[in-house]
Short mmCIF file of N, CA and C in Angstrom, two decimals:
data_model
loop_
_atom_site.label_atom_id
_atom_site.label_comp_id
_atom_site.label_asym_id
_atom_site.label_seq_id
_atom_site.Cartn_x
_atom_site.Cartn_y
_atom_site.Cartn_z
N MET A 5 -12.16 56.00 3.85
CA MET A 5 -11.28 54.91 4.16
C MET A 5 -9.86 55.32 3.79
N SER A 6 -8.93 55.07 4.69
CA SER A 6 -7.53 55.45 4.48
C SER A 6 -6.79 54.31 3.80
N HIS A 7 -5.91 54.67 2.89
CA HIS A 7 -5.11 53.67 2.20
C HIS A 7 -3.65 53.75 2.61
N ALA A 8 -3.37 54.36 3.75
CA ALA A 8 -1.99 54.48 4.22
C ALA A 8 -1.47 53.11 4.62
N GLY A 9 -0.22 52.83 4.33
CA GLY A 9 0.39 51.55 4.68
C GLY A 9 0.61 51.43 6.17
N LEU A 10 0.68 50.22 6.63
CA LEU A 10 0.96 49.98 8.05
C LEU A 10 2.43 50.25 8.32
N PRO A 11 2.73 50.71 9.53
CA PRO A 11 4.14 50.96 9.84
C PRO A 11 4.92 49.64 9.81
N GLN A 12 6.15 49.71 9.32
CA GLN A 12 6.99 48.51 9.23
C GLN A 12 8.23 48.70 10.07
N ARG A 13 8.65 47.62 10.69
CA ARG A 13 9.86 47.65 11.49
C ARG A 13 11.00 47.15 10.62
N MET A 14 12.02 47.90 10.48
CA MET A 14 13.16 47.53 9.66
C MET A 14 14.06 46.61 10.47
N PRO A 15 14.53 45.51 9.89
CA PRO A 15 15.40 44.60 10.63
C PRO A 15 16.73 45.27 10.95
N SER A 16 17.22 44.99 12.12
CA SER A 16 18.50 45.55 12.55
C SER A 16 19.63 44.66 12.04
N ARG A 17 20.64 45.21 11.47
CA ARG A 17 21.79 44.45 10.98
C ARG A 17 22.84 44.30 12.08
N ARG A 18 22.69 45.06 13.16
CA ARG A 18 23.67 45.06 14.21
C ARG A 18 23.60 43.76 15.01
N GLY A 19 24.66 43.02 15.06
CA GLY A 19 24.75 41.82 15.87
C GLY A 19 24.02 40.61 15.28
N SER A 20 23.47 40.74 14.08
CA SER A 20 22.78 39.57 13.52
C SER A 20 23.76 38.78 12.67
N ARG A 21 23.59 37.51 12.67
CA ARG A 21 24.41 36.66 11.83
C ARG A 21 23.50 35.60 11.22
N PRO A 22 23.89 35.07 10.10
CA PRO A 22 23.03 34.10 9.43
C PRO A 22 22.87 32.83 10.28
N ALA A 23 21.70 32.23 10.16
CA ALA A 23 21.45 30.98 10.87
C ALA A 23 22.33 29.89 10.28
N PRO A 24 22.77 28.95 11.12
CA PRO A 24 23.60 27.87 10.59
C PRO A 24 22.78 26.99 9.64
N ARG A 25 23.47 26.42 8.68
CA ARG A 25 22.83 25.54 7.70
C ARG A 25 22.45 24.23 8.40
N VAL A 26 21.25 23.77 8.11
CA VAL A 26 20.78 22.51 8.68
C VAL A 26 20.75 21.48 7.56
N ASP A 27 21.32 20.32 7.81
CA ASP A 27 21.37 19.27 6.79
C ASP A 27 20.31 18.21 7.11
N PHE A 28 19.34 18.07 6.20
CA PHE A 28 18.28 17.09 6.37
C PHE A 28 18.52 15.86 5.51
N THR A 29 19.78 15.59 5.21
CA THR A 29 20.10 14.42 4.40
C THR A 29 19.70 13.17 5.18
N PRO A 30 18.93 12.26 4.55
CA PRO A 30 18.53 11.06 5.26
C PRO A 30 19.74 10.25 5.71
N GLN A 31 19.68 9.78 6.91
CA GLN A 31 20.74 8.95 7.46
C GLN A 31 20.24 7.52 7.55
N ASP A 32 21.12 6.57 7.37
CA ASP A 32 20.72 5.18 7.53
C ASP A 32 20.44 4.90 8.99
N ILE A 33 19.37 4.17 9.22
CA ILE A 33 19.05 3.73 10.57
C ILE A 33 19.44 2.26 10.61
N ALA A 34 20.38 1.96 11.44
CA ALA A 34 20.87 0.58 11.50
C ALA A 34 19.74 -0.36 11.87
N ALA A 35 19.80 -1.56 11.33
CA ALA A 35 18.77 -2.55 11.60
C ALA A 35 19.10 -3.33 12.86
N GLY A 36 19.87 -2.74 13.74
CA GLY A 36 20.29 -3.42 14.97
C GLY A 36 19.14 -3.56 15.96
N PRO A 37 19.49 -3.77 17.20
CA PRO A 37 18.46 -4.00 18.22
C PRO A 37 17.52 -2.80 18.35
N VAL A 38 16.25 -3.10 18.45
CA VAL A 38 15.22 -2.08 18.61
C VAL A 38 14.51 -2.39 19.92
N PRO A 39 14.26 -1.37 20.76
CA PRO A 39 13.58 -1.63 22.04
C PRO A 39 12.26 -2.37 21.82
N GLN A 40 11.92 -3.20 22.79
CA GLN A 40 10.68 -3.98 22.71
C GLN A 40 9.49 -3.05 22.49
N GLY A 41 8.61 -3.44 21.58
CA GLY A 41 7.43 -2.64 21.29
C GLY A 41 7.65 -1.54 20.28
N MET A 42 8.91 -1.33 19.86
CA MET A 42 9.21 -0.24 18.92
C MET A 42 9.59 -0.76 17.54
N GLY A 43 9.59 -2.08 17.34
CA GLY A 43 10.00 -2.65 16.06
C GLY A 43 9.13 -2.18 14.91
N ASP A 44 7.82 -2.13 15.13
CA ASP A 44 6.90 -1.70 14.08
C ASP A 44 7.17 -0.24 13.70
N LEU A 45 7.38 0.61 14.69
CA LEU A 45 7.67 2.02 14.42
C LEU A 45 8.99 2.16 13.67
N ALA A 46 10.02 1.42 14.10
CA ALA A 46 11.31 1.50 13.42
C ALA A 46 11.20 1.07 11.96
N THR A 47 10.43 0.02 11.70
CA THR A 47 10.25 -0.44 10.33
C THR A 47 9.56 0.64 9.50
N ARG A 48 8.57 1.30 10.07
CA ARG A 48 7.85 2.34 9.35
C ARG A 48 8.74 3.55 9.08
N VAL A 49 9.59 3.92 10.04
CA VAL A 49 10.50 5.05 9.84
C VAL A 49 11.50 4.71 8.74
N ARG A 50 12.05 3.49 8.74
CA ARG A 50 12.97 3.08 7.68
C ARG A 50 12.28 3.14 6.32
N SER A 51 11.02 2.73 6.30
CA SER A 51 10.26 2.75 5.05
C SER A 51 10.08 4.17 4.54
N LEU A 52 9.78 5.10 5.43
CA LEU A 52 9.64 6.50 5.02
C LEU A 52 10.96 7.06 4.49
N LEU A 53 12.06 6.68 5.12
CA LEU A 53 13.37 7.13 4.63
C LEU A 53 13.65 6.54 3.25
N ASP A 54 13.27 5.27 3.03
CA ASP A 54 13.42 4.68 1.70
C ASP A 54 12.62 5.48 0.67
N LEU A 55 11.40 5.84 1.04
CA LEU A 55 10.53 6.61 0.14
C LEU A 55 11.18 7.95 -0.20
N GLN A 56 11.79 8.59 0.80
CA GLN A 56 12.46 9.87 0.58
C GLN A 56 13.64 9.70 -0.39
N ARG A 57 14.29 8.54 -0.36
CA ARG A 57 15.40 8.27 -1.26
C ARG A 57 14.93 7.85 -2.65
N GLY A 58 13.63 7.69 -2.82
CA GLY A 58 13.10 7.26 -4.11
C GLY A 58 12.90 5.76 -4.21
N ALA A 59 13.22 5.04 -3.16
CA ALA A 59 12.99 3.59 -3.15
C ALA A 59 11.55 3.32 -2.75
N PRO A 60 10.96 2.23 -3.20
CA PRO A 60 9.59 1.95 -2.82
C PRO A 60 9.50 1.64 -1.32
N PRO A 61 8.41 2.08 -0.67
CA PRO A 61 8.28 1.79 0.76
C PRO A 61 7.97 0.31 0.98
N THR A 62 8.53 -0.24 2.03
CA THR A 62 8.24 -1.60 2.44
C THR A 62 7.57 -1.51 3.80
N LEU A 63 6.30 -1.92 3.86
CA LEU A 63 5.52 -1.77 5.08
C LEU A 63 5.23 -3.11 5.72
N PRO A 64 5.18 -3.13 7.06
CA PRO A 64 4.79 -4.36 7.73
C PRO A 64 3.29 -4.59 7.58
N LEU A 65 2.90 -5.82 7.36
CA LEU A 65 1.48 -6.14 7.29
C LEU A 65 0.92 -6.20 8.70
N GLY A 66 -0.42 -6.08 8.78
CA GLY A 66 -1.07 -6.12 10.08
C GLY A 66 -1.03 -4.74 10.72
N GLY A 67 -1.02 -4.71 12.03
CA GLY A 67 -1.04 -3.43 12.75
C GLY A 67 -2.30 -2.67 12.42
N ALA A 68 -2.16 -1.38 12.15
CA ALA A 68 -3.32 -0.54 11.86
C ALA A 68 -3.49 -0.26 10.37
N LEU A 69 -2.64 -0.83 9.51
CA LEU A 69 -2.70 -0.49 8.10
C LEU A 69 -3.56 -1.47 7.30
N PHE A 70 -3.04 -2.64 7.01
CA PHE A 70 -3.79 -3.59 6.20
C PHE A 70 -3.14 -4.97 6.27
N ASP A 71 -3.95 -5.98 5.97
CA ASP A 71 -3.48 -7.33 5.67
C ASP A 71 -3.58 -7.45 4.16
N ILE A 72 -3.16 -8.58 3.60
CA ILE A 72 -3.30 -8.78 2.16
C ILE A 72 -3.87 -10.16 1.86
N VAL A 73 -4.56 -10.24 0.73
CA VAL A 73 -5.00 -11.51 0.17
C VAL A 73 -4.29 -11.62 -1.17
N VAL A 74 -3.65 -12.77 -1.41
CA VAL A 74 -2.89 -12.97 -2.64
C VAL A 74 -3.55 -14.06 -3.46
N THR A 75 -3.76 -13.77 -4.74
CA THR A 75 -4.35 -14.72 -5.67
C THR A 75 -3.50 -14.76 -6.94
N ALA A 76 -3.79 -15.74 -7.77
CA ALA A 76 -3.20 -15.74 -9.11
C ALA A 76 -3.83 -14.58 -9.89
N SER A 77 -3.15 -14.08 -10.90
CA SER A 77 -3.75 -13.08 -11.78
C SER A 77 -4.35 -13.81 -12.98
N GLY A 78 -4.81 -13.07 -13.96
CA GLY A 78 -5.39 -13.68 -15.15
C GLY A 78 -6.86 -13.35 -15.28
N ALA A 79 -7.49 -13.88 -16.31
CA ALA A 79 -8.88 -13.52 -16.65
C ALA A 79 -9.84 -13.78 -15.50
N LYS A 80 -9.69 -14.89 -14.78
CA LYS A 80 -10.61 -15.21 -13.69
C LYS A 80 -10.45 -14.22 -12.52
N ALA A 81 -9.22 -13.83 -12.23
CA ALA A 81 -8.98 -12.85 -11.17
C ALA A 81 -9.50 -11.48 -11.59
N TYR A 82 -9.33 -11.11 -12.88
CA TYR A 82 -9.83 -9.82 -13.36
C TYR A 82 -11.36 -9.77 -13.28
N ALA A 83 -12.02 -10.93 -13.47
CA ALA A 83 -13.48 -10.97 -13.34
C ALA A 83 -13.87 -10.64 -11.90
N ALA A 84 -13.10 -11.14 -10.92
CA ALA A 84 -13.38 -10.82 -9.52
C ALA A 84 -13.15 -9.32 -9.26
N VAL A 85 -12.13 -8.75 -9.86
CA VAL A 85 -11.88 -7.30 -9.71
C VAL A 85 -13.06 -6.51 -10.26
N SER A 86 -13.57 -6.89 -11.42
CA SER A 86 -14.70 -6.18 -12.03
C SER A 86 -15.94 -6.23 -11.16
N VAL A 87 -16.21 -7.38 -10.55
CA VAL A 87 -17.37 -7.49 -9.67
C VAL A 87 -17.15 -6.66 -8.41
N MET A 88 -15.93 -6.64 -7.90
CA MET A 88 -15.63 -5.81 -6.73
C MET A 88 -15.78 -4.33 -7.08
N ASP A 89 -15.45 -3.94 -8.32
CA ASP A 89 -15.71 -2.57 -8.77
C ASP A 89 -17.20 -2.25 -8.62
N GLU A 90 -18.04 -3.18 -9.04
CA GLU A 90 -19.49 -2.95 -8.99
C GLU A 90 -19.99 -2.80 -7.56
N ILE A 91 -19.54 -3.68 -6.66
CA ILE A 91 -20.09 -3.60 -5.30
C ILE A 91 -19.49 -2.46 -4.49
N GLN A 92 -18.31 -1.98 -4.85
CA GLN A 92 -17.70 -0.87 -4.11
C GLN A 92 -17.97 0.50 -4.75
N ARG A 93 -18.68 0.51 -5.88
CA ARG A 93 -18.97 1.77 -6.55
C ARG A 93 -19.93 2.60 -5.72
N SER A 94 -19.65 3.87 -5.55
CA SER A 94 -20.52 4.78 -4.80
C SER A 94 -21.78 5.08 -5.61
N PRO A 95 -22.90 5.30 -4.92
CA PRO A 95 -24.12 5.68 -5.66
C PRO A 95 -23.87 6.94 -6.48
N GLY A 96 -24.32 6.93 -7.72
CA GLY A 96 -24.15 8.08 -8.60
C GLY A 96 -22.82 8.12 -9.33
N ALA A 97 -21.93 7.17 -9.05
CA ALA A 97 -20.64 7.15 -9.75
C ALA A 97 -20.83 6.64 -11.17
N ARG A 98 -19.92 7.01 -12.04
CA ARG A 98 -19.98 6.55 -13.43
C ARG A 98 -19.97 5.02 -13.47
N PRO A 99 -20.69 4.43 -14.40
CA PRO A 99 -20.72 2.96 -14.49
C PRO A 99 -19.36 2.32 -14.76
N ASP A 100 -18.44 3.08 -15.37
CA ASP A 100 -17.13 2.51 -15.67
C ASP A 100 -16.07 2.87 -14.61
N ALA A 101 -16.52 3.44 -13.48
CA ALA A 101 -15.57 3.85 -12.43
C ALA A 101 -14.88 2.62 -11.83
N ARG A 102 -13.59 2.75 -11.64
CA ARG A 102 -12.82 1.68 -10.99
C ARG A 102 -12.91 1.89 -9.49
N ALA A 103 -13.84 1.21 -8.86
CA ALA A 103 -14.16 1.49 -7.47
C ALA A 103 -13.60 0.49 -6.48
N CYS A 104 -13.08 -0.62 -6.96
CA CYS A 104 -12.54 -1.65 -6.07
C CYS A 104 -11.43 -1.04 -5.21
N GLY A 105 -11.32 -1.54 -3.99
CA GLY A 105 -10.21 -1.11 -3.14
C GLY A 105 -8.88 -1.45 -3.79
N PRO A 106 -7.77 -1.13 -3.12
CA PRO A 106 -6.45 -1.25 -3.75
C PRO A 106 -6.05 -2.69 -4.07
N VAL A 107 -5.57 -2.85 -5.30
CA VAL A 107 -5.08 -4.15 -5.77
C VAL A 107 -3.78 -3.90 -6.53
N ILE A 108 -2.75 -4.63 -6.17
CA ILE A 108 -1.46 -4.56 -6.86
C ILE A 108 -1.36 -5.77 -7.78
N GLU A 109 -0.96 -5.54 -9.03
CA GLU A 109 -0.66 -6.68 -9.89
C GLU A 109 0.85 -6.83 -9.99
N ASP A 110 1.31 -8.05 -9.78
CA ASP A 110 2.72 -8.39 -9.89
C ASP A 110 2.86 -9.31 -11.10
N PRO A 111 3.03 -8.75 -12.32
CA PRO A 111 3.03 -9.58 -13.52
C PRO A 111 4.17 -10.59 -13.58
N GLU A 112 5.29 -10.25 -12.99
CA GLU A 112 6.44 -11.16 -13.02
C GLU A 112 6.11 -12.49 -12.33
N HIS A 113 5.35 -12.41 -11.24
CA HIS A 113 5.01 -13.61 -10.48
C HIS A 113 3.58 -14.10 -10.77
N GLY A 114 2.84 -13.39 -11.62
CA GLY A 114 1.50 -13.82 -11.99
C GLY A 114 0.52 -13.82 -10.84
N ARG A 115 0.51 -12.71 -10.06
CA ARG A 115 -0.41 -12.67 -8.92
C ARG A 115 -0.99 -11.28 -8.70
N LEU A 116 -2.12 -11.28 -8.00
CA LEU A 116 -2.75 -10.05 -7.54
C LEU A 116 -2.62 -9.99 -6.03
N ILE A 117 -2.40 -8.79 -5.50
CA ILE A 117 -2.29 -8.58 -4.07
C ILE A 117 -3.39 -7.60 -3.69
N TRP A 118 -4.38 -8.08 -2.96
CA TRP A 118 -5.55 -7.30 -2.55
C TRP A 118 -5.30 -6.77 -1.15
N LEU A 119 -5.40 -5.45 -0.94
CA LEU A 119 -5.21 -4.87 0.39
C LEU A 119 -6.56 -4.90 1.11
N VAL A 120 -6.59 -5.64 2.22
CA VAL A 120 -7.82 -5.85 3.00
C VAL A 120 -7.62 -5.27 4.40
N PRO A 121 -8.71 -5.08 5.17
CA PRO A 121 -8.58 -4.47 6.49
C PRO A 121 -7.66 -5.27 7.42
N PRO A 122 -6.97 -4.55 8.33
CA PRO A 122 -6.13 -5.26 9.31
C PRO A 122 -7.02 -6.18 10.15
N GLY A 123 -6.49 -7.31 10.54
CA GLY A 123 -7.25 -8.28 11.32
C GLY A 123 -7.95 -9.32 10.47
N THR A 124 -7.91 -9.16 9.14
CA THR A 124 -8.56 -10.13 8.25
C THR A 124 -7.93 -11.51 8.42
N ARG A 125 -6.63 -11.59 8.61
CA ARG A 125 -5.93 -12.88 8.71
C ARG A 125 -6.54 -13.75 9.81
N GLU A 126 -6.90 -13.14 10.94
CA GLU A 126 -7.45 -13.91 12.06
C GLU A 126 -8.82 -14.51 11.71
N ARG A 127 -9.57 -13.86 10.84
CA ARG A 127 -10.92 -14.32 10.49
C ARG A 127 -10.97 -15.09 9.17
N TRP A 128 -9.89 -15.08 8.40
CA TRP A 128 -9.87 -15.70 7.08
C TRP A 128 -9.87 -17.21 7.21
N LYS A 129 -10.82 -17.85 6.58
CA LYS A 129 -10.87 -19.31 6.56
C LYS A 129 -9.98 -19.81 5.42
N PRO A 130 -9.42 -21.01 5.56
CA PRO A 130 -8.62 -21.55 4.45
C PRO A 130 -9.42 -21.49 3.15
N HIS A 131 -8.75 -21.05 2.10
CA HIS A 131 -9.43 -20.80 0.82
C HIS A 131 -8.68 -21.52 -0.29
N ARG A 132 -9.41 -22.11 -1.21
CA ARG A 132 -8.79 -22.85 -2.31
C ARG A 132 -8.07 -21.96 -3.30
N TYR A 133 -8.46 -20.68 -3.38
CA TYR A 133 -7.95 -19.82 -4.44
C TYR A 133 -7.23 -18.58 -3.94
N ALA A 134 -6.95 -18.51 -2.65
CA ALA A 134 -6.31 -17.31 -2.11
C ALA A 134 -5.57 -17.62 -0.82
N THR A 135 -4.57 -16.81 -0.53
CA THR A 135 -3.82 -16.89 0.72
C THR A 135 -3.89 -15.52 1.37
N CYS A 136 -4.19 -15.49 2.67
CA CYS A 136 -4.25 -14.23 3.40
C CYS A 136 -3.03 -14.15 4.32
N LEU A 137 -2.35 -12.99 4.29
CA LEU A 137 -1.14 -12.79 5.09
C LEU A 137 -1.24 -11.53 5.93
N SER A 138 -0.55 -11.56 7.06
CA SER A 138 -0.47 -10.42 7.96
C SER A 138 0.93 -10.41 8.55
N SER A 139 1.07 -9.89 9.76
CA SER A 139 2.35 -9.90 10.46
C SER A 139 2.84 -11.33 10.57
N PRO A 140 4.10 -11.60 10.41
CA PRO A 140 5.28 -10.74 10.42
C PRO A 140 5.77 -10.35 9.02
N TYR A 141 4.97 -10.55 8.00
CA TYR A 141 5.42 -10.30 6.63
C TYR A 141 5.48 -8.81 6.31
N LEU A 142 6.30 -8.48 5.32
CA LEU A 142 6.45 -7.11 4.82
C LEU A 142 6.01 -7.09 3.37
N LEU A 143 5.51 -5.94 2.92
CA LEU A 143 5.09 -5.78 1.53
C LEU A 143 5.73 -4.52 0.95
N ALA A 144 6.42 -4.68 -0.18
CA ALA A 144 6.97 -3.53 -0.90
C ALA A 144 5.86 -2.98 -1.80
N LEU A 145 5.54 -1.71 -1.64
CA LEU A 145 4.49 -1.09 -2.44
C LEU A 145 5.09 -0.44 -3.68
N PRO A 146 4.44 -0.59 -4.83
CA PRO A 146 4.92 0.15 -6.00
C PRO A 146 4.65 1.64 -5.81
N PRO A 147 5.34 2.50 -6.55
CA PRO A 147 5.05 3.94 -6.45
C PRO A 147 3.55 4.18 -6.72
N LEU A 148 2.98 5.15 -6.01
CA LEU A 148 1.54 5.40 -6.12
C LEU A 148 1.10 5.79 -7.52
N ASP A 149 2.01 6.34 -8.32
CA ASP A 149 1.63 6.75 -9.67
C ASP A 149 1.89 5.67 -10.72
N ARG A 150 2.37 4.49 -10.30
CA ARG A 150 2.63 3.42 -11.27
C ARG A 150 1.33 2.62 -11.47
N THR A 151 0.71 2.80 -12.64
CA THR A 151 -0.57 2.15 -12.93
C THR A 151 -0.50 1.20 -14.13
N GLU A 152 0.71 0.88 -14.54
CA GLU A 152 0.88 -0.10 -15.62
C GLU A 152 2.28 -0.67 -15.55
N PRO A 153 2.49 -1.85 -16.18
CA PRO A 153 3.83 -2.44 -16.17
C PRO A 153 4.80 -1.54 -16.92
N PRO A 154 6.08 -1.73 -16.82
CA PRO A 154 6.75 -2.91 -16.29
C PRO A 154 6.79 -2.91 -14.76
N GLY A 155 6.97 -4.09 -14.21
CA GLY A 155 7.04 -4.27 -12.77
C GLY A 155 5.68 -4.23 -12.12
N PRO A 156 5.65 -4.45 -10.80
CA PRO A 156 4.39 -4.40 -10.06
C PRO A 156 3.76 -3.00 -10.20
N TYR A 157 2.45 -2.97 -10.25
CA TYR A 157 1.75 -1.70 -10.43
C TYR A 157 0.38 -1.80 -9.77
N TRP A 158 -0.27 -0.64 -9.61
CA TRP A 158 -1.60 -0.57 -9.00
C TRP A 158 -2.65 -0.86 -10.07
N LEU A 159 -3.22 -2.06 -10.02
CA LEU A 159 -4.33 -2.40 -10.90
C LEU A 159 -5.55 -1.58 -10.49
N ARG A 160 -5.74 -1.40 -9.21
CA ARG A 160 -6.72 -0.47 -8.65
C ARG A 160 -5.96 0.40 -7.67
N PRO A 161 -6.18 1.72 -7.74
CA PRO A 161 -5.33 2.64 -6.96
C PRO A 161 -5.53 2.52 -5.45
N CYS A 162 -4.49 2.93 -4.75
CA CYS A 162 -4.54 3.00 -3.29
C CYS A 162 -5.20 4.33 -2.93
N ARG A 163 -6.32 4.25 -2.22
CA ARG A 163 -7.04 5.45 -1.80
C ARG A 163 -7.23 5.42 -0.30
N SER A 164 -7.38 6.58 0.28
CA SER A 164 -7.51 6.65 1.74
C SER A 164 -8.89 6.23 2.23
N ASP A 165 -9.87 6.14 1.33
CA ASP A 165 -11.24 5.88 1.79
C ASP A 165 -11.68 4.43 1.69
N ARG A 166 -10.81 3.52 1.23
CA ARG A 166 -11.29 2.14 1.13
C ARG A 166 -10.17 1.11 1.04
N LEU A 167 -10.53 -0.07 1.55
CA LEU A 167 -9.76 -1.29 1.33
C LEU A 167 -10.73 -2.28 0.70
N VAL A 168 -10.25 -3.44 0.33
CA VAL A 168 -11.12 -4.45 -0.27
C VAL A 168 -11.83 -5.21 0.85
N PRO A 169 -13.17 -5.30 0.82
CA PRO A 169 -13.88 -6.04 1.87
C PRO A 169 -13.65 -7.54 1.71
N PRO A 170 -13.18 -8.22 2.77
CA PRO A 170 -12.76 -9.61 2.63
C PRO A 170 -13.88 -10.63 2.40
N THR A 171 -15.06 -10.42 2.98
CA THR A 171 -16.12 -11.42 2.83
C THR A 171 -16.59 -11.55 1.39
N PRO A 172 -16.98 -10.45 0.71
CA PRO A 172 -17.35 -10.61 -0.69
C PRO A 172 -16.17 -11.05 -1.56
N LEU A 173 -14.95 -10.62 -1.21
CA LEU A 173 -13.78 -11.04 -1.97
C LEU A 173 -13.65 -12.57 -1.93
N ALA A 174 -13.75 -13.14 -0.75
CA ALA A 174 -13.64 -14.60 -0.62
C ALA A 174 -14.73 -15.29 -1.44
N ASP A 175 -15.95 -14.75 -1.40
CA ASP A 175 -17.06 -15.35 -2.16
C ASP A 175 -16.78 -15.29 -3.66
N PHE A 176 -16.34 -14.15 -4.16
CA PHE A 176 -16.10 -14.01 -5.60
C PHE A 176 -14.91 -14.84 -6.06
N LEU A 177 -13.90 -14.97 -5.21
CA LEU A 177 -12.76 -15.82 -5.58
C LEU A 177 -13.20 -17.28 -5.68
N ALA A 178 -14.09 -17.71 -4.77
CA ALA A 178 -14.62 -19.08 -4.85
C ALA A 178 -15.45 -19.25 -6.11
N ARG A 179 -16.13 -18.19 -6.51
CA ARG A 179 -16.98 -18.26 -7.71
C ARG A 179 -16.15 -18.30 -9.00
N PHE A 180 -15.12 -17.43 -9.09
CA PHE A 180 -14.35 -17.33 -10.34
C PHE A 180 -13.14 -18.27 -10.39
N ARG A 181 -12.63 -18.70 -9.25
CA ARG A 181 -11.56 -19.70 -9.12
C ARG A 181 -10.26 -19.37 -9.86
N PRO A 182 -9.63 -18.22 -9.55
CA PRO A 182 -8.32 -17.97 -10.16
C PRO A 182 -7.27 -18.90 -9.54
N GLY A 183 -6.45 -19.48 -10.33
CA GLY A 183 -5.46 -20.40 -9.77
C GLY A 183 -4.22 -20.39 -10.62
N PRO A 184 -3.16 -20.95 -10.15
CA PRO A 184 -3.00 -21.68 -8.89
C PRO A 184 -2.79 -20.74 -7.71
N VAL A 185 -3.05 -21.25 -6.52
CA VAL A 185 -2.91 -20.45 -5.31
C VAL A 185 -1.44 -20.31 -4.95
N PRO A 186 -0.98 -19.08 -4.66
CA PRO A 186 0.42 -18.91 -4.23
C PRO A 186 0.64 -19.55 -2.86
N HIS A 187 1.78 -20.15 -2.65
CA HIS A 187 2.12 -20.80 -1.39
C HIS A 187 2.59 -19.76 -0.38
N GLU A 188 2.06 -19.84 0.85
CA GLU A 188 2.31 -18.81 1.86
C GLU A 188 3.79 -18.61 2.15
N GLU A 189 4.54 -19.67 2.34
CA GLU A 189 5.95 -19.50 2.70
C GLU A 189 6.77 -18.90 1.55
N LEU A 190 6.45 -19.28 0.33
CA LEU A 190 7.15 -18.67 -0.81
C LEU A 190 6.78 -17.20 -0.94
N LEU A 191 5.51 -16.88 -0.67
CA LEU A 191 5.08 -15.48 -0.72
C LEU A 191 5.85 -14.65 0.29
N GLY A 192 5.96 -15.16 1.50
CA GLY A 192 6.59 -14.41 2.58
C GLY A 192 8.00 -14.00 2.26
N THR A 193 8.71 -14.81 1.46
CA THR A 193 10.09 -14.46 1.13
C THR A 193 10.20 -13.48 -0.02
N SER A 194 9.13 -13.29 -0.80
CA SER A 194 9.24 -12.44 -1.99
C SER A 194 8.46 -11.15 -1.92
N LEU A 195 7.50 -11.01 -1.00
CA LEU A 195 6.64 -9.82 -0.99
C LEU A 195 7.40 -8.53 -0.70
N SER A 196 8.45 -8.61 0.09
CA SER A 196 9.18 -7.39 0.42
C SER A 196 10.12 -6.95 -0.70
N THR A 197 10.18 -7.73 -1.78
CA THR A 197 11.08 -7.38 -2.87
C THR A 197 10.36 -7.32 -4.21
N ILE A 198 9.03 -7.12 -4.22
CA ILE A 198 8.31 -7.18 -5.48
C ILE A 198 8.58 -5.99 -6.39
N SER A 199 9.07 -4.90 -5.85
CA SER A 199 9.27 -3.75 -6.72
C SER A 199 10.59 -3.87 -7.35
#
């Protein structure tokens, strides 16, 4: 077996000049008129630019991502989270694994925000202990690595493999009764600024 090196072509310096510098500095995208059908995409692009600047992303509810269920926080709500951990735990997982789908705790407002599958709002029946929201509302997400206060944080982490299943969630909320229920119109004005 030969260990000789492969022939190499030496770059020519004749006539070459350095490539021009490219500036990838994020630019503001004006919130002006957006073509019909492109509003959701524009909102998502603005959110990604915010994330690049270090600001928390603000995502539109509904579409292909998620709807949310909002409840009061506290001992009764945490009991529902614990039961959701049990039913969402994978076979063979540790008994103490936090398996519930993503839940944001907003301690300042005393509420939990459960991320549920898109389309849940259309099927959600009026509930004494929870409010379900979708489009046209926006939700500001805390940084993915924020798992404790101060400020809103991930009580259960956001993972790509699960959301919170709405049917058992509704049942457990009726069982544990966390209250008081947040009012939908007040929620709509504050969800995009929770971070």
